[in-house]
N, CA, C and O of each residue as an XYZ file, in Angstrom:
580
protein
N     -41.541     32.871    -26.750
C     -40.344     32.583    -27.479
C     -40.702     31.742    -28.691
O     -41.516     30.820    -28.649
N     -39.982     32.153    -29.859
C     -40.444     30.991    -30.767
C     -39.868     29.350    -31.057
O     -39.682     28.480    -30.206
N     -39.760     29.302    -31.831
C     -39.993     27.707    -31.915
C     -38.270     27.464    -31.705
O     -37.707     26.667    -30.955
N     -37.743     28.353    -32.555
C     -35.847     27.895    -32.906
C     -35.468     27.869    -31.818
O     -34.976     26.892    -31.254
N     -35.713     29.366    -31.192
C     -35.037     30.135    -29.717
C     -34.730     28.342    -28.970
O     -33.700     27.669    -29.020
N     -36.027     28.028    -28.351
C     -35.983     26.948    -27.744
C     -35.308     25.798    -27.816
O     -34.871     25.152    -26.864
N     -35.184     25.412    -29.564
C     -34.519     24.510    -30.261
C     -32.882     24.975    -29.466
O     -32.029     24.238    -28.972
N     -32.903     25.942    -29.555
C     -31.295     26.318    -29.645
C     -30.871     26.284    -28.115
O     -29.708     26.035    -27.797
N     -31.565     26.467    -27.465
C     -31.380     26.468    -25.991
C     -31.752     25.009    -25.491
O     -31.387     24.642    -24.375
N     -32.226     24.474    -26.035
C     -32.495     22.564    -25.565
C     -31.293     22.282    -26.117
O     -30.674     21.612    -25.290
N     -30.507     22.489    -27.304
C     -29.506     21.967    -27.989
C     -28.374     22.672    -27.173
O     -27.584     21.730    -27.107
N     -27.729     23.767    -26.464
C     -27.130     24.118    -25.610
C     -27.416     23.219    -24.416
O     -26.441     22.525    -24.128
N     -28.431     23.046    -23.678
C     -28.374     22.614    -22.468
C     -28.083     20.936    -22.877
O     -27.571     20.270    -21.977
N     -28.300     20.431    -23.816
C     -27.439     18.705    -23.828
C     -25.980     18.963    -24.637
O     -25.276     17.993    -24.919
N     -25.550     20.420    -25.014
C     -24.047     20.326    -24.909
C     -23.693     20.296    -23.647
O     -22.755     19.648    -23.184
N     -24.433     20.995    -23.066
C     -23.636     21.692    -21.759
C     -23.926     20.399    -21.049
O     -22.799     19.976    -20.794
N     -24.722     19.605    -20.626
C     -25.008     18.506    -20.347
C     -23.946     17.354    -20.424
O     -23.333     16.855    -19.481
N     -23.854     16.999    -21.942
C     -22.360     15.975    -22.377
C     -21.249     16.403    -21.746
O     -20.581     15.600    -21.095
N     -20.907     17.665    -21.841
C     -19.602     18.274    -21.293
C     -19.415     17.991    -20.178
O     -18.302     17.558    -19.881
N     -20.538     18.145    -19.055
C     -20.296     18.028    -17.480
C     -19.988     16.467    -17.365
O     -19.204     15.882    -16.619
N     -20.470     16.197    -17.908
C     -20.864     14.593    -17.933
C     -19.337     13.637    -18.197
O     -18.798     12.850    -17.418
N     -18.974     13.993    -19.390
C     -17.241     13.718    -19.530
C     -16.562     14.163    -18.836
O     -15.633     13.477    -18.409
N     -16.768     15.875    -18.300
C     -15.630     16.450    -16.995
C     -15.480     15.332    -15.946
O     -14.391     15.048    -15.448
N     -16.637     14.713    -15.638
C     -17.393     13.950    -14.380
C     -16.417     12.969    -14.067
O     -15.622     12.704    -13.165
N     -16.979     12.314    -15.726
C     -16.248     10.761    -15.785
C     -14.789     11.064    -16.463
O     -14.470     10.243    -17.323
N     -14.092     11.847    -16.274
C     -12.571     12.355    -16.758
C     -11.844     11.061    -15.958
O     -12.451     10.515    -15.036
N     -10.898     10.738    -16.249
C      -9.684     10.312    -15.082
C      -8.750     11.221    -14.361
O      -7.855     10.816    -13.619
N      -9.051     12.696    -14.664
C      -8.351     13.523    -13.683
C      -9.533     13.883    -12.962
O     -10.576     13.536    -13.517
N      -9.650     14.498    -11.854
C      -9.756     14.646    -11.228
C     -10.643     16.648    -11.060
O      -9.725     17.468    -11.031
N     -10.986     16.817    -11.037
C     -11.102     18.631    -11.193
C     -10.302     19.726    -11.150
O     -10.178     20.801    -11.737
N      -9.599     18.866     -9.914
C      -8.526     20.217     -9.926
C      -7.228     19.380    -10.646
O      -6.111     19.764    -10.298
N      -7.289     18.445    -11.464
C      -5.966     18.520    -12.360
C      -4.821     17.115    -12.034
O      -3.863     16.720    -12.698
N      -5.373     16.635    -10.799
C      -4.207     15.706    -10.417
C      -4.886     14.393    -10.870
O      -6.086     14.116    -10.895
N      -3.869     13.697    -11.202
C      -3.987     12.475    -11.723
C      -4.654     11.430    -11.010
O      -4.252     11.344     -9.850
N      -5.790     10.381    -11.412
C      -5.872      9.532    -10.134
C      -4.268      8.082    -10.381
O      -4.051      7.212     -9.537
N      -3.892      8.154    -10.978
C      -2.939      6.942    -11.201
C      -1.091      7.611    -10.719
O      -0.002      7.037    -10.698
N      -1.502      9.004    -10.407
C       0.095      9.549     -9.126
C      -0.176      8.780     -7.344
O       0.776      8.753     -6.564
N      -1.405      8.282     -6.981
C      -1.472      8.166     -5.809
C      -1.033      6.872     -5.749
O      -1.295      6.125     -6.691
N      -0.077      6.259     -4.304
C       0.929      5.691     -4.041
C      -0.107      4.751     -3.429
O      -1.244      5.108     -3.123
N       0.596      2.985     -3.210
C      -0.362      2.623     -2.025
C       0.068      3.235     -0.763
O       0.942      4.100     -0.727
N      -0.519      2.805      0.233
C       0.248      2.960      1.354
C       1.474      1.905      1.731
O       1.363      0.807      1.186
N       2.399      2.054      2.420
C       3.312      1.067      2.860
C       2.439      0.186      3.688
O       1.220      0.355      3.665
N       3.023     -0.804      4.463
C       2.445     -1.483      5.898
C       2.863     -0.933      7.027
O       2.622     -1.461      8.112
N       3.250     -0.290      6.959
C       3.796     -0.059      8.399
C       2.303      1.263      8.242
O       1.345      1.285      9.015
N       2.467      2.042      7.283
C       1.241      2.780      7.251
C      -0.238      2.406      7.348
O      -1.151      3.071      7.838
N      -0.283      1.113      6.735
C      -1.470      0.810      6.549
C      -1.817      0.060      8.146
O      -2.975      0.100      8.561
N      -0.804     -0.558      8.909
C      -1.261     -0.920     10.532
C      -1.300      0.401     11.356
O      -1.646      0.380     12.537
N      -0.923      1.608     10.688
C      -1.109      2.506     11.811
C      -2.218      2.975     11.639
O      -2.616      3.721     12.534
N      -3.200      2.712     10.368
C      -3.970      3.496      9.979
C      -5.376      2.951     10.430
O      -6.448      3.514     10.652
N      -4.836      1.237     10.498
C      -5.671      0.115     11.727
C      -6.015      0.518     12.885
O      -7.093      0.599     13.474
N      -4.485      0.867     13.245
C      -4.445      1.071     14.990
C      -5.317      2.329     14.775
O      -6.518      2.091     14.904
N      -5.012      3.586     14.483
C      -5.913      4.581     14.931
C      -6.796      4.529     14.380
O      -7.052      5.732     14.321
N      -7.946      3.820     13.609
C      -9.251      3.397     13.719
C      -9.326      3.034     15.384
O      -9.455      3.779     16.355
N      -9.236      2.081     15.317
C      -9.347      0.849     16.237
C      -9.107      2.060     17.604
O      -9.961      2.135     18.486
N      -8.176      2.725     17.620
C      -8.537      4.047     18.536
C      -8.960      4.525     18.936
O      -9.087      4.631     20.155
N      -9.753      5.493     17.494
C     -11.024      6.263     17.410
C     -12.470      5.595     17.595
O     -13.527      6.088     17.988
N     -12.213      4.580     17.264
C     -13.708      3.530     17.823
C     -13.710      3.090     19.127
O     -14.764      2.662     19.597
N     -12.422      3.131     19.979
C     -12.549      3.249     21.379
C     -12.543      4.385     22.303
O     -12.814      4.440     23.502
N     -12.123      5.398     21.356
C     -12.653      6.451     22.547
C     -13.886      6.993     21.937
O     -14.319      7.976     22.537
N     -14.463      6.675     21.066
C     -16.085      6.910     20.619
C     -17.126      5.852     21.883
O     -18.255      6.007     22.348
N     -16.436      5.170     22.007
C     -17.163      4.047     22.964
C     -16.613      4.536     24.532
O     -17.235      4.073     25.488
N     -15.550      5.389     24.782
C     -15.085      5.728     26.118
C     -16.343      6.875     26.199
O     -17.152      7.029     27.114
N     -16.255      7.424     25.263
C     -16.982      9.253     25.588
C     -18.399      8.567     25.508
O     -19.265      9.396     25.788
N     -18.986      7.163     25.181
C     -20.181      7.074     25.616
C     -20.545      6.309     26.921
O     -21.727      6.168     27.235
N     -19.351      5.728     27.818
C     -19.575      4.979     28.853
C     -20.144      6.081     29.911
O     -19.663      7.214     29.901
N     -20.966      5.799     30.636
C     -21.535      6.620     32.120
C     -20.500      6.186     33.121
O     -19.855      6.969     33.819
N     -20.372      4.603     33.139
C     -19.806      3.664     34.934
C     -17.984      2.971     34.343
O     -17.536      2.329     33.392
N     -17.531      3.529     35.444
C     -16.765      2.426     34.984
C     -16.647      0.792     34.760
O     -15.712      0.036     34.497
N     -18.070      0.623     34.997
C     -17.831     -0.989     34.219
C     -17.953     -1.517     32.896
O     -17.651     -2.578     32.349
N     -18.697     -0.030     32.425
C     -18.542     -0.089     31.080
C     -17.398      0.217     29.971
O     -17.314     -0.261     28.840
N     -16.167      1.554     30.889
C     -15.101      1.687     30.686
C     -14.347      0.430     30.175
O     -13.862      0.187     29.070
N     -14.413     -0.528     31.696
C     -13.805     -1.732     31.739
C     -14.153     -2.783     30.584
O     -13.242     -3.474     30.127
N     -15.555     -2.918     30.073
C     -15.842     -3.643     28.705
C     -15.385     -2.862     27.756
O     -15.619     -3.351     26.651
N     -14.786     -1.772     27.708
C     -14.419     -1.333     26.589
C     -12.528     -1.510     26.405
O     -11.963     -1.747     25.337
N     -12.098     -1.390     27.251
C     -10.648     -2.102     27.210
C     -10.544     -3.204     27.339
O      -9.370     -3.552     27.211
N     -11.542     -4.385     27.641
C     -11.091     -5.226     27.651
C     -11.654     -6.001     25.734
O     -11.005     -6.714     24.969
N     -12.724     -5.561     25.630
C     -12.787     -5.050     23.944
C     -11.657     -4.445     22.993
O     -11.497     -4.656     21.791
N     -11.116     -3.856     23.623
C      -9.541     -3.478     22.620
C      -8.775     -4.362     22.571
O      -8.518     -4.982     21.540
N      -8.214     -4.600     23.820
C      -7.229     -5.854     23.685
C      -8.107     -7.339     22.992
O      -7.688     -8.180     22.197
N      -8.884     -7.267     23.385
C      -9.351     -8.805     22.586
C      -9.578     -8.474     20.586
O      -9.648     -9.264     19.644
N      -9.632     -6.923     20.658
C      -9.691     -7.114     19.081
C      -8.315     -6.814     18.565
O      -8.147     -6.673     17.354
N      -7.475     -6.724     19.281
C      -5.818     -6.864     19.390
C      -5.227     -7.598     18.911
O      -4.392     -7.481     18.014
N      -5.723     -8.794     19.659
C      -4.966     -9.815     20.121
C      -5.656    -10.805     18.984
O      -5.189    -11.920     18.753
N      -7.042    -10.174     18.167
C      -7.543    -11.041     17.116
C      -6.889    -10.905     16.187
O      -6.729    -11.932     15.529
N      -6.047     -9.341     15.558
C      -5.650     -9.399     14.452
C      -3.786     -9.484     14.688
O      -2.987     -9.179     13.803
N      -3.426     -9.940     16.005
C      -2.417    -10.968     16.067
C      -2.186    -11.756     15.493
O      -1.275    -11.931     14.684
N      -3.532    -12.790     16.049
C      -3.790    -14.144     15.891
C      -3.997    -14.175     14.301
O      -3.563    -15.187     13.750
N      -4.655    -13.117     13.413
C      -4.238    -13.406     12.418
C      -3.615    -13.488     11.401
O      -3.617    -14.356     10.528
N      -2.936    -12.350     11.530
C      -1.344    -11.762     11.334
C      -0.284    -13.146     11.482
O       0.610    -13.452     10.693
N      -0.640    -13.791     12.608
C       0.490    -14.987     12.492
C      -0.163    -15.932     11.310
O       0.349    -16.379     10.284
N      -1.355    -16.050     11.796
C      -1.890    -17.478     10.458
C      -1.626    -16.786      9.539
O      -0.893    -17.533      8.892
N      -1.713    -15.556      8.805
C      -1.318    -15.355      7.686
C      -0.080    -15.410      7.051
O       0.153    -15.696      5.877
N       1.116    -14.940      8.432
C       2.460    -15.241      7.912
C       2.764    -16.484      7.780
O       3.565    -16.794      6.898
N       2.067    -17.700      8.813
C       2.597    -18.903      8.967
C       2.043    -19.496      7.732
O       2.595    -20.559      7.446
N       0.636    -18.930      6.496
C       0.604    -19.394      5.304
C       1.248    -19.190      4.376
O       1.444    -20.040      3.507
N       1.760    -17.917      4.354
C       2.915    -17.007      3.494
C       3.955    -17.737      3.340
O       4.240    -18.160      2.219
N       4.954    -18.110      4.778
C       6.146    -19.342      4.462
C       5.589    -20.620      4.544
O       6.511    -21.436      4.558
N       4.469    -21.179      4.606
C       4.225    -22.276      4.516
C       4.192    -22.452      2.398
O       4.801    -23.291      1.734
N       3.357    -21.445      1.936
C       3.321    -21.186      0.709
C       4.856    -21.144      0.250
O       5.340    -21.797     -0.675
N       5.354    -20.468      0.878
C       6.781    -20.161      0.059
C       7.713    -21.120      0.127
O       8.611    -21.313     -0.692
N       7.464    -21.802      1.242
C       8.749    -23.361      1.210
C       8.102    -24.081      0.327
O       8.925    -24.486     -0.494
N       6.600    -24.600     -0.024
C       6.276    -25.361     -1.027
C       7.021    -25.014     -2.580
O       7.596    -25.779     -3.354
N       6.769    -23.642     -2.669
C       7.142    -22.903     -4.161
C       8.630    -23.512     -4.053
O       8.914    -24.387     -4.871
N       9.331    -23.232     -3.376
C      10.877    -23.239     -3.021
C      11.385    -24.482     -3.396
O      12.251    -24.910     -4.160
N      10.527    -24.941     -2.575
C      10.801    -26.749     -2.851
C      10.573    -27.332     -4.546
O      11.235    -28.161     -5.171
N       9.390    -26.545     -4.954
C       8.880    -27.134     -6.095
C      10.328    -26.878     -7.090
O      11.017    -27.683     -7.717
N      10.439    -25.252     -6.897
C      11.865    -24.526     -7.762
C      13.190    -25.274     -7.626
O      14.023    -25.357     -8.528
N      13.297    -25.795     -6.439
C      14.183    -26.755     -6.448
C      14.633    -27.973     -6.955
O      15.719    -28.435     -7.306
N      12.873    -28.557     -6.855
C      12.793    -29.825     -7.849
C      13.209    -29.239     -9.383
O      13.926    -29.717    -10.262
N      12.664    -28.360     -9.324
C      13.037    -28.033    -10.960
C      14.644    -27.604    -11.504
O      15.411    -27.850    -12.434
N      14.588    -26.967    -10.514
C      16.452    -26.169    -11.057
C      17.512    -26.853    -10.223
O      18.196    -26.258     -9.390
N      17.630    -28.517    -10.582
C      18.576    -29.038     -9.577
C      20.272    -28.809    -10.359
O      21.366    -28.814     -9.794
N      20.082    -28.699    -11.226
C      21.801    -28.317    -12.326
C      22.049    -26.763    -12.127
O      23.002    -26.155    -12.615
N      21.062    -26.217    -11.346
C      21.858    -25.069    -11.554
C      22.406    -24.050    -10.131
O      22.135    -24.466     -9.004
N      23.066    -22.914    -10.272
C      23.477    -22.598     -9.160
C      23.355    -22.058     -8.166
O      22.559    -21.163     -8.450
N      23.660    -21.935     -6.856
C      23.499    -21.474     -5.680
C      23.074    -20.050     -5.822
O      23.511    -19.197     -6.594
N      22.010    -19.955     -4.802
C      21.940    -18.500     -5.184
C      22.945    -17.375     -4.148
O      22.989    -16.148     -4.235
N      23.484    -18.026     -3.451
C      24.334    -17.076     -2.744
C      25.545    -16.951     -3.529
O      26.466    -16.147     -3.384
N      25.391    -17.910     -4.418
C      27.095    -17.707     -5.119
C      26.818    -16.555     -6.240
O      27.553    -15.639     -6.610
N      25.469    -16.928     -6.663
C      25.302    -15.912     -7.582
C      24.847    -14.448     -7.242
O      24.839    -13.657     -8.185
N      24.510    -14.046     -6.139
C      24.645    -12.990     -4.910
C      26.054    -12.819     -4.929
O      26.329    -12.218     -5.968
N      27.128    -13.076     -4.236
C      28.249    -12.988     -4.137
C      29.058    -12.408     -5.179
O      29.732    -11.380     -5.127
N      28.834    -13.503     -6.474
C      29.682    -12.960     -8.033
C      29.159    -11.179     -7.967
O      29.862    -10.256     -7.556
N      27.646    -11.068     -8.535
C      27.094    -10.168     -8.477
C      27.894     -9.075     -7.599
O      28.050     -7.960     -8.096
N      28.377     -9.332     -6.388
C      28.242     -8.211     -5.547
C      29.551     -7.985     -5.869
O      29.928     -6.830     -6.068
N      30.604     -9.283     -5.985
C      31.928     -8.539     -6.523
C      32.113     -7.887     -7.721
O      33.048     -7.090     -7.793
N      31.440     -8.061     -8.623
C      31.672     -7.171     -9.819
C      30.891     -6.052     -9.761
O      31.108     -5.283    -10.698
N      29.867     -5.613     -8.807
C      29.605     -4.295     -8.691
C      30.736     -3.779     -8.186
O      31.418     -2.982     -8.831
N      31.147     -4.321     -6.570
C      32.485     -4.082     -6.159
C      33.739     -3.494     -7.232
O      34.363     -2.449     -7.046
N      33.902     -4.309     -8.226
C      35.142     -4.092     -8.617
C      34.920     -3.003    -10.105
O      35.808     -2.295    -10.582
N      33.628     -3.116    -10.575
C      33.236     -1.428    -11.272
C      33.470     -0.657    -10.834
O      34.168      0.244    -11.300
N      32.910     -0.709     -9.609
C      33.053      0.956     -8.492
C      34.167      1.214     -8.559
O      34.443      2.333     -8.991
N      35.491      0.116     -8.087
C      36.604      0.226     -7.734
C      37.347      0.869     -9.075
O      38.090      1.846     -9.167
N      36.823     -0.127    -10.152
C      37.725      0.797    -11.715
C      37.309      1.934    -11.989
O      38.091      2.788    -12.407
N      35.609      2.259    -11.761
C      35.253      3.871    -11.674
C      35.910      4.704    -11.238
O      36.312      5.607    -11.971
N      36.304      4.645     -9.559
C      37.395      5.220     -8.461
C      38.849      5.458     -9.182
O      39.546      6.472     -9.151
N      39.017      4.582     -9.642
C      40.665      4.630    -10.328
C      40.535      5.250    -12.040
O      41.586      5.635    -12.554
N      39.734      5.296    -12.550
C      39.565      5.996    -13.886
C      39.397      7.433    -13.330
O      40.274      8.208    -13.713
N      38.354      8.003    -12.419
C      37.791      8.811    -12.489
C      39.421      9.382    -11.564
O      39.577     10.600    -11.648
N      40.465      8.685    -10.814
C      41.244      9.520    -10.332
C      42.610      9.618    -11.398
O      43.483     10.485    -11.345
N      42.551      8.755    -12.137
C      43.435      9.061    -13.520
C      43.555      9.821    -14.301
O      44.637     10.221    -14.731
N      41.912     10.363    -14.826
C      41.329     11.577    -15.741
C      41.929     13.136    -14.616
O      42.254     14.227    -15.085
N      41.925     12.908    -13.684
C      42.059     14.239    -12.548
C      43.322     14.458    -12.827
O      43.638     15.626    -13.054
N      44.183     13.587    -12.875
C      45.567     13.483    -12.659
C      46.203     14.068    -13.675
O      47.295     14.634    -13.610
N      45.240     13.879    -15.004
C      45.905     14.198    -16.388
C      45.913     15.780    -16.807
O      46.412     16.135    -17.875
């Protein structure tokens, strides 16, 4: 082959090269879907998704026991890694409102002139209330006409 041929085919293979290379590092994905459409999970999803780990790693450890005394270290291994992310599930909530009465308190020190928040809940809820209610009565006035 001569000299260009080659030129031209080295210069194809680092187009073709760059190209894959940006497809690669795209933010979609190959087949087209976005990575920034995917949702987190909720919690209630994300502890189920705990629990059946925590499942599947015990019956990976059941299907390898021979005796049942090893059965028996293996449930009693579940419940103790149970009962760990109880234990920390509470310290974490009991930092969560421990955190949040401090904030609360602090907001309090700060916003002592101003008003209740249930009153301002309340106003709020009656004047949605009483939109709806003039909506209801406009929208049966216009019918009427």
């Amino acid at each position: 082959m001569s000299w260009w041929k080659n030129g031209l085919l080295l210069g194809a293979g680092g187009i073709a090269g760059l190209a894959i290379a940006a497809w690669l590092e795209s933010e979609n994905d190959p087949f087209g879907a976005s990575r920034e459409s995917r949702r987190e999970p909720s919690t209630a999803e994300s502890i189920e998704a705990l629990m059946e780990k925590i499942r599947d790693e015990a019956q990976w450890a059941m299907d390898e026991c021979t005796t049942d005394e090893q059965r028996e270290k293996v449930y009693e291994e579940v419940k103790a890694s149970i009962q760990k992310l109880q234990t920390a599930l509470e310290r974490s909530g009991d930092k969560i409102i421990t955190d949040l009465k401090a904030k609360n308190k602090e907001d309090d020190d700060d916003e002592l002139g101003k008003s209740d928040p249930m009153t301002k809940y309340r106003s709020t809820l009656e004047k949605l209330l009483k939109d709806l209610d003039n909506t209801k009565h406009g929208e049966g006035d216009s019918v009427l006409e």
